[in-house]
PDB file of C-alpha atoms in Angstrom:
ATOM      1  CA  MET A 818      12.936  35.878 -30.176  1.00 52.00           C
ATOM      2  CA  ALA A 819      15.148  33.376 -28.377  1.00 56.00           C
ATOM      3  CA  GLY A 820      13.234  34.129 -25.030  1.00 68.00           C
ATOM      4  CA  ARG A 821      10.036  33.526 -26.806  1.00 95.00           C
ATOM      5  CA  ALA A 822      11.265  30.132 -28.055  1.00 97.00           C
ATOM      6  CA  ARG A 823      12.415  29.067 -24.501  1.00 97.00           C
ATOM      7  CA  GLU A 824       8.979  29.888 -23.253  1.00 98.00           C
ATOM      8  CA  VAL A 825       7.181  27.823 -25.854  1.00 98.00           C
ATOM      9  CA  VAL A 826       9.416  24.768 -24.890  1.00 98.00           C
ATOM     10  CA  GLU A 827       8.855  25.202 -21.246  1.00 98.00           C
ATOM     11  CA  ARG A 828       5.178  25.048 -22.091  1.00 98.00           C
ATOM     12  CA  VAL A 829       5.609  21.964 -24.005  1.00 97.00           C
ATOM     13  CA  LEU A 830       7.589  20.373 -21.293  1.00 96.00           C
ATOM     14  CA  ARG A 831       4.888  21.277 -18.703  1.00 96.00           C
ATOM     15  CA  ALA A 832       2.237  20.037 -20.878  1.00 95.00           C
ATOM     16  CA  SER A 833       4.119  16.728 -21.702  1.00 92.00           C
ATOM     17  CA  ARG A 834       4.862  16.302 -17.906  1.00 90.00           C
ATOM     18  CA  GLU A 835       1.124  16.872 -16.888  1.00 90.00           C
ATOM     19  CA  GLY A 836      -0.145  14.863 -19.422  1.00 89.00           C
ATOM     20  CA  ASP A 837      -2.157  17.523 -21.083  1.00 94.00           C
ATOM     21  CA  VAL A 838      -2.466  16.424 -24.793  1.00 94.00           C
ATOM     22  CA  GLU A 839      -4.579  19.465 -25.854  1.00 96.00           C
ATOM     23  CA  ALA A 840      -2.066  22.078 -24.734  1.00 97.00           C
ATOM     24  CA  PHE A 841       0.799  20.206 -26.020  1.00 97.00           C
ATOM     25  CA  VAL A 842      -0.920  19.897 -29.528  1.00 97.00           C
ATOM     26  CA  GLU A 843      -1.735  23.645 -29.606  1.00 98.00           C
ATOM     27  CA  LEU A 844       1.841  24.404 -29.274  1.00 98.00           C
ATOM     28  CA  MET A 845       2.873  22.453 -32.383  1.00 98.00           C
ATOM     29  CA  ALA A 846       2.781  24.054 -35.819  1.00 98.00           C
ATOM     30  CA  PRO A 847       0.218  22.339 -38.035  1.00 98.00           C
ATOM     31  CA  GLU A 848       2.749  20.443 -39.839  1.00 98.00           C
ATOM     32  CA  GLY A 849       5.004  20.300 -36.949  1.00 98.00           C
ATOM     33  CA  TYR A 850       6.744  16.996 -35.967  1.00 98.00           C
ATOM     34  CA  ILE A 851       8.150  14.998 -33.160  1.00 97.00           C
ATOM     35  CA  GLU A 852      11.091  12.740 -33.966  1.00 96.00           C
ATOM     36  CA  TRP A 853      12.584   9.801 -32.092  1.00 93.00           C
ATOM     37  CA  PRO A 854      15.922   8.676 -33.349  1.00 93.00           C
ATOM     38  CA  PHE A 855      16.585   6.279 -30.544  1.00 87.00           C
ATOM     39  CA  ARG A 856      13.316   4.383 -29.544  1.00 80.00           C
ATOM     40  CA  PRO A 857      11.995   1.337 -28.406  1.00 72.00           C
ATOM     41  CA  ALA A 858      10.286  -1.143 -30.839  1.00 74.00           C
ATOM     42  CA  GLY A 859       6.905   0.044 -31.688  1.00 74.00           C
ATOM     43  CA  VAL A 860       7.461   3.613 -31.473  1.00 77.00           C
ATOM     44  CA  PRO A 861       7.332   5.536 -34.791  1.00 83.00           C
ATOM     45  CA  GLY A 862      10.346   7.254 -36.016  1.00 91.00           C
ATOM     46  CA  ARG A 863       8.241  10.391 -36.700  1.00 96.00           C
ATOM     47  CA  VAL A 864       4.798  11.842 -36.208  1.00 96.00           C
ATOM     48  CA  ARG A 865       3.798  14.880 -38.059  1.00 98.00           C
ATOM     49  CA  GLY A 866       0.975  17.318 -37.922  1.00 98.00           C
ATOM     50  CA  ARG A 867      -1.250  18.126 -35.085  1.00 98.00           C
ATOM     51  CA  ALA A 868      -3.884  15.203 -35.609  1.00 97.00           C
ATOM     52  CA  ASP A 869      -1.210  12.525 -35.646  1.00 96.00           C
ATOM     53  CA  VAL A 870       0.841  13.906 -32.642  1.00 96.00           C
ATOM     54  CA  ARG A 871      -2.483  14.179 -30.830  1.00 96.00           C
ATOM     55  CA  ARG A 872      -3.457  10.553 -31.804  1.00 94.00           C
ATOM     56  CA  HIS A 873       0.149   9.316 -30.811  1.00 91.00           C
ATOM     57  CA  LEU A 874      -0.155  10.913 -27.305  1.00 90.00           C
ATOM     58  CA  ILE A 875      -3.442   9.458 -26.558  1.00 90.00           C
ATOM     59  CA  GLU A 876      -3.375   6.205 -28.284  1.00 86.00           C
ATOM     60  CA  THR A 877       0.232   5.056 -27.895  1.00 77.00           C
ATOM     61  CA  ALA A 878       2.251   7.264 -25.268  1.00 69.00           C
ATOM     62  CA  GLY A 879      -0.685   7.850 -23.137  1.00 68.00           C
ATOM     63  CA  THR A 880      -1.760   4.101 -22.985  1.00 77.00           C
ATOM     64  CA  LEU A 881       1.785   3.017 -22.253  1.00 82.00           C
ATOM     65  CA  ILE A 882       3.492   5.230 -19.793  1.00 84.00           C
ATOM     66  CA  THR A 883       2.916   8.259 -17.532  1.00 85.00           C
ATOM     67  CA  PHE A 884       5.651  10.816 -16.318  1.00 89.00           C
ATOM     68  CA  ASP A 885       5.619  11.963 -12.735  1.00 91.00           C
ATOM     69  CA  GLU A 886       8.432  14.433 -13.048  1.00 94.00           C
ATOM     70  CA  TYR A 887      11.189  15.924 -15.081  1.00 95.00           C
ATOM     71  CA  ARG A 888      14.581  16.228 -12.886  1.00 96.00           C
ATOM     72  CA  ASP A 889      17.657  18.122 -13.312  1.00 97.00           C
ATOM     73  CA  VAL A 890      15.908  20.280 -16.437  1.00 97.00           C
ATOM     74  CA  VAL A 891      18.775  22.368 -18.202  1.00 98.00           C
ATOM     75  CA  ILE A 892      17.475  24.633 -20.984  1.00 98.00           C
ATOM     76  CA  HIS A 893      19.903  25.830 -23.386  1.00 98.00           C
ATOM     77  CA  GLU A 894      19.068  28.752 -25.642  1.00 97.00           C
ATOM     78  CA  THR A 895      21.449  28.774 -28.882  1.00 97.00           C
ATOM     79  CA  LEU A 896      22.811  31.146 -31.265  1.00 97.00           C
ATOM     80  CA  ASP A 897      20.017  30.435 -33.563  1.00 97.00           C
ATOM     81  CA  PRO A 898      16.971  32.173 -31.771  1.00 97.00           C
ATOM     82  CA  GLU A 899      14.537  29.415 -33.025  1.00 98.00           C
ATOM     83  CA  VAL A 900      16.495  26.430 -31.566  1.00 98.00           C
ATOM     84  CA  VAL A 901      16.348  25.417 -27.793  1.00 98.00           C
ATOM     85  CA  ILE A 902      17.870  22.283 -26.560  1.00 99.00           C
ATOM     86  CA  VAL A 903      16.798  20.583 -23.157  1.00 99.00           C
ATOM     87  CA  GLU A 904      18.574  18.028 -21.047  1.00 98.00           C
ATOM     88  CA  TYR A 905      16.609  16.197 -18.331  1.00 97.00           C
ATOM     89  CA  ASP A 906      15.884  12.936 -16.457  1.00 96.00           C
ATOM     90  CA  ALA A 907      12.291  11.799 -17.123  1.00 93.00           C
ATOM     91  CA  VAL A 908      10.983   9.995 -14.158  1.00 94.00           C
ATOM     92  CA  GLY A 909       7.673   8.131 -14.659  1.00 91.00           C
ATOM     93  CA  SER A 910       6.035   4.440 -14.738  1.00 90.00           C
ATOM     94  CA  VAL A 911       4.379   1.906 -17.104  1.00 89.00           C
ATOM     95  CA  VAL A 912       0.690   2.340 -16.953  1.00 88.00           C
ATOM     96  CA  ALA A 913      -0.134  -1.388 -17.118  1.00 88.00           C
ATOM     97  CA  THR A 914       2.153  -2.611 -14.406  1.00 90.00           C
ATOM     98  CA  ALA A 915       3.254   0.854 -12.451  1.00 90.00           C
ATOM     99  CA  GLU A 916       6.836  -0.392 -13.033  1.00 91.00           C
ATOM    100  CA  PRO A 917       8.820   2.798 -12.593  1.00 92.00           C
ATOM    101  CA  PHE A 918      11.538   4.201 -15.010  1.00 93.00           C
ATOM    102  CA  GLU A 919      13.893   7.197 -15.364  1.00 94.00           C
ATOM    103  CA  GLN A 920      15.470   7.889 -18.552  1.00 92.00           C
ATOM    104  CA  THR A 921      17.829  10.684 -19.684  1.00 95.00           C
ATOM    105  CA  VAL A 922      16.510  12.924 -22.580  1.00 96.00           C
ATOM    106  CA  ILE A 923      18.267  15.481 -24.755  1.00 98.00           C
ATOM    107  CA  ALA A 924      15.557  17.025 -26.709  1.00 98.00           C
ATOM    108  CA  VAL A 925      16.107  19.746 -29.719  1.00 99.00           C
ATOM    109  CA  PHE A 926      13.163  22.056 -30.516  1.00 99.00           C
ATOM    110  CA  ARG A 927      12.860  24.529 -33.454  1.00 99.00           C
ATOM    111  CA  VAL A 928      10.134  27.252 -32.687  1.00 98.00           C
ATOM    112  CA  GLN A 929       8.797  29.494 -35.349  1.00 98.00           C
ATOM    113  CA  ASP A 930       6.208  32.113 -34.704  1.00 97.00           C
ATOM    114  CA  GLY A 931       5.506  30.770 -31.220  1.00 97.00           C
ATOM    115  CA  LEU A 932       4.966  27.166 -32.364  1.00 98.00           C
ATOM    116  CA  VAL A 933       6.932  24.133 -32.421  1.00 98.00           C
ATOM    117  CA  VAL A 934       8.025  23.059 -36.162  1.00 99.00           C
ATOM    118  CA  SER A 935      10.289  20.278 -35.024  1.00 99.00           C
ATOM    119  CA  TYR A 936      10.833  18.334 -31.635  1.00 98.00           C
ATOM    120  CA  ARG A 937      13.781  15.868 -31.921  1.00 98.00           C
ATOM    121  CA  ASP A 938      13.601  13.597 -28.686  1.00 95.00           C
ATOM    122  CA  TYR A 939      16.759  11.787 -28.118  1.00 95.00           C
ATOM    123  CA  ILE A 940      15.701   9.517 -25.304  1.00 89.00           C
ATOM    124  CA  ASN A 941      17.586   6.741 -23.663  1.00 87.00           C
ATOM    125  CA  PRO A 942      15.266   4.030 -24.533  1.00 84.00           C
ATOM    126  CA  LEU A 943      17.089   1.252 -22.420  1.00 86.00           C
ATOM    127  CA  PRO A 944      15.180   2.156 -19.012  1.00 87.00           C
ATOM    128  CA  LEU A 945      12.011   2.203 -20.487  1.00 81.00           C
ATOM    129  CA  MET A 946      12.371  -1.212 -22.385  1.00 83.00           C
ATOM    130  CA  GLU A 947      13.517  -2.815 -19.030  1.00 87.00           C
ATOM    131  CA  ALA A 948      10.514  -1.387 -17.361  1.00 87.00           C
ATOM    132  CA  LEU A 949       8.021  -2.597 -19.933  1.00 81.00           C
ATOM    133  CA  THR A 950       9.690  -5.907 -19.471  1.00 84.00           C
ATOM    134  CA  GLY A 951       9.476  -5.929 -15.851  1.00 77.00           C
ATOM    135  CA  GLY A 952      13.172  -5.173 -15.129  1.00 64.00           C
ATOM    136  CA  ALA A 953      14.574  -2.068 -13.091  1.00 52.00           C
ATOM    137  CA  GLY A 954      14.028   0.968 -14.841  1.00 45.00           C
ATOM    138  CA  ASN A 955      17.386   2.890 -13.991  1.00 50.00           C
ATOM    139  CA  ARG A 956      19.544   4.876 -16.478  1.00 48.00           C
TER     140      ARG A 956
END
């Protein structure tokens, strides 16, 4: 089961990096959610359900930033076969200005029956906020 959860998370990361909203949403449970405990202003704390996740990815995130690559990805399988923790650096740019940024991310996924039921995305919001305001987007 843990290997299966890892495979699902790897597919989520690939869909996210490639901007493939439909592939991403298909990997979410019908009432699954994404949560950002630390986030820039204007980003909701939680988005629940496939329709709202799709809308957020298209209307908010998709118009704001793009990702070029995820660097130094480390995937941790845990004693709980449903939980996978991922560490990586997200490298991207602001859509409107092409201002680059790189932010450190730790994400905690819970996968049940091959679908993500929770995705807690602990991003470092400072580089993104700097990039959005025209500053240097370094960690």
